[in-house]
Amino acid sequence: MIVPSMTLELDGLTLHGASRAGIATHIAVPELRLGLDIGDCPMSSVPLRTILLSHAHTDHVLGLLRLLSLRDLQGLATPKVLAPAESVPAMRRWLAAWDELEARSRAPTDRLIGVRPGEHHSLSKGLHVEVLAARHTLPVVGY
């Protein structure tokens, strides 16, 4: 693990993760199988079925490659990944290049969903997320 993690209990939900600017940000809500950014990928992230990416800086997305690889090795489905719509074309190329380097043909581009502020997305039965506007040096959203 790149950055020491912390755990916080809130209203019956567990938030487990870490954040250090420029190094890695990753937060998991295990009960919802939900991740908020994935700049690192500890083994506890493998069960996550949905990842909400705020933006495409490496300290927020680099763990995605490891998550996809670990889930593939365990025969688990590719997680749904929501990301700022403006970043999705480049992210698809990044994932395809990684796929080529690993000599595999499983780039999960169909599970990478571009989102925009004001949209609502269903993540699973009874779990919905609203996309919020945010400001940063590149396309960014909040959830």
XYZ file of C-alpha atoms in Angstrom:
143
model
C 0.000 0.000 0.000
C 1.406 3.369 -1.018
C -0.345 5.526 1.607
C -1.371 4.278 5.076
C -5.110 3.637 5.131
C -7.797 4.543 7.632
C -11.242 3.185 8.401
C -14.271 5.230 9.416
C -17.734 3.923 10.354
C -20.680 6.165 9.402
C -24.345 5.237 9.751
C -23.727 1.531 9.218
C -21.300 2.028 6.336
C -17.555 1.542 6.396
C -15.269 3.960 4.577
C -11.824 2.450 4.145
C -9.046 4.103 2.223
C -6.329 6.677 2.000
C -5.520 9.946 0.325
C -2.317 11.852 -0.160
C -2.256 14.482 -2.908
C -0.091 13.448 -5.826
C 0.484 9.941 -4.417
C -2.821 8.030 -4.217
C -6.477 8.455 -3.341
C -8.753 5.446 -2.925
C -11.815 5.020 -0.739
C -13.916 1.868 -0.554
C -17.394 1.367 0.868
C -17.368 -2.441 1.172
C -21.044 -2.784 2.097
C -21.974 -1.159 -1.227
C -19.086 -2.742 -3.170
C -18.304 0.809 -4.217
C -15.011 2.626 -4.684
C -14.386 6.352 -4.887
C -11.257 6.817 -6.988
C -8.634 4.086 -7.212
C -5.172 5.600 -7.173
C -3.972 2.448 -5.420
C -5.510 -1.025 -5.301
C -5.121 -2.890 -2.025
C -6.502 -6.443 -2.043
C -9.531 -5.177 -0.106
C -10.571 -3.352 -3.307
C -10.941 -6.521 -5.380
C -14.622 -7.132 -4.422
C -15.657 -3.626 -5.550
C -18.200 -3.756 -8.385
C -18.367 -0.026 -9.116
C -15.671 2.646 -9.197
C -16.550 6.345 -9.276
C -13.617 8.308 -10.691
C -13.451 12.015 -9.966
C -10.761 12.733 -12.566
C -7.976 11.091 -14.529
C -4.837 12.132 -12.649
C -2.707 9.051 -11.954
C -3.050 9.407 -8.182
C -6.789 8.771 -8.693
C -6.794 6.112 -11.463
C -3.550 4.127 -11.487
C -4.939 1.310 -9.309
C -7.611 0.629 -11.944
C -5.180 -1.464 -14.001
C -4.387 -3.650 -10.992
C -8.058 -3.952 -10.019
C -9.022 -5.103 -13.516
C -6.155 -7.597 -13.608
C -6.888 -9.031 -10.151
C -10.613 -9.383 -10.875
C -9.796 -11.073 -14.200
C -7.414 -13.518 -12.494
C -10.170 -14.420 -10.025
C -12.807 -14.848 -12.724
C -14.799 -11.839 -11.504
C -16.749 -9.529 -13.784
C -15.269 -6.225 -14.865
C -16.463 -3.477 -12.534
C -18.570 -0.587 -13.764
C -16.399 2.546 -13.905
C -17.890 6.040 -14.047
C -15.571 8.879 -15.084
C -15.835 12.424 -16.438
C -17.124 12.128 -20.004
C -14.313 14.275 -21.405
C -11.703 11.813 -20.062
C -13.323 8.613 -21.330
C -11.869 8.543 -24.887
C -8.285 8.825 -23.573
C -9.010 6.323 -20.802
C -10.313 3.837 -23.385
C -7.067 4.207 -25.360
C -5.046 3.776 -22.137
C -6.929 0.577 -21.259
C -6.571 -0.752 -24.810
C -2.802 -0.096 -24.739
C -2.528 -1.913 -21.421
C -4.509 -4.801 -22.897
C -2.119 -4.967 -25.848
C 0.918 -4.954 -23.527
C -0.519 -7.890 -21.593
C -1.416 -9.724 -24.824
C -5.038 -10.021 -23.775
C -8.252 -8.976 -25.452
C -10.453 -7.892 -22.622
C -10.271 -4.102 -22.500
C -13.405 -3.277 -20.478
C -14.317 -0.230 -22.485
C -18.012 -1.132 -22.437
C -17.994 -0.837 -18.624
C -16.368 2.618 -18.711
C -19.176 5.164 -18.605
C -18.722 8.879 -19.220
C -20.716 11.082 -16.856
C -21.596 14.779 -16.668
C -22.782 17.030 -13.839
C -26.518 16.872 -13.288
C -26.864 13.246 -14.376
C -28.166 10.457 -12.159
C -26.924 6.899 -12.548
C -28.196 3.632 -11.133
C -25.305 1.618 -9.715
C -27.237 -1.368 -8.427
C -30.685 -2.187 -7.112
C -31.642 0.691 -4.832
C -28.306 2.512 -5.174
C -28.154 5.661 -7.274
C -25.591 8.402 -7.626
C -25.875 12.032 -8.696
C -22.982 13.547 -10.636
C -21.927 16.937 -9.301
C -19.935 19.777 -10.816
C -16.453 20.327 -9.448
C -13.345 22.351 -10.335
C -9.841 21.111 -11.007
C -7.046 21.476 -13.555
C -8.660 18.904 -15.867
C -12.199 17.490 -16.310
C -13.543 16.527 -12.893
C -16.832 15.536 -11.274
C -18.061 14.846 -7.781
C -20.608 12.246 -6.671
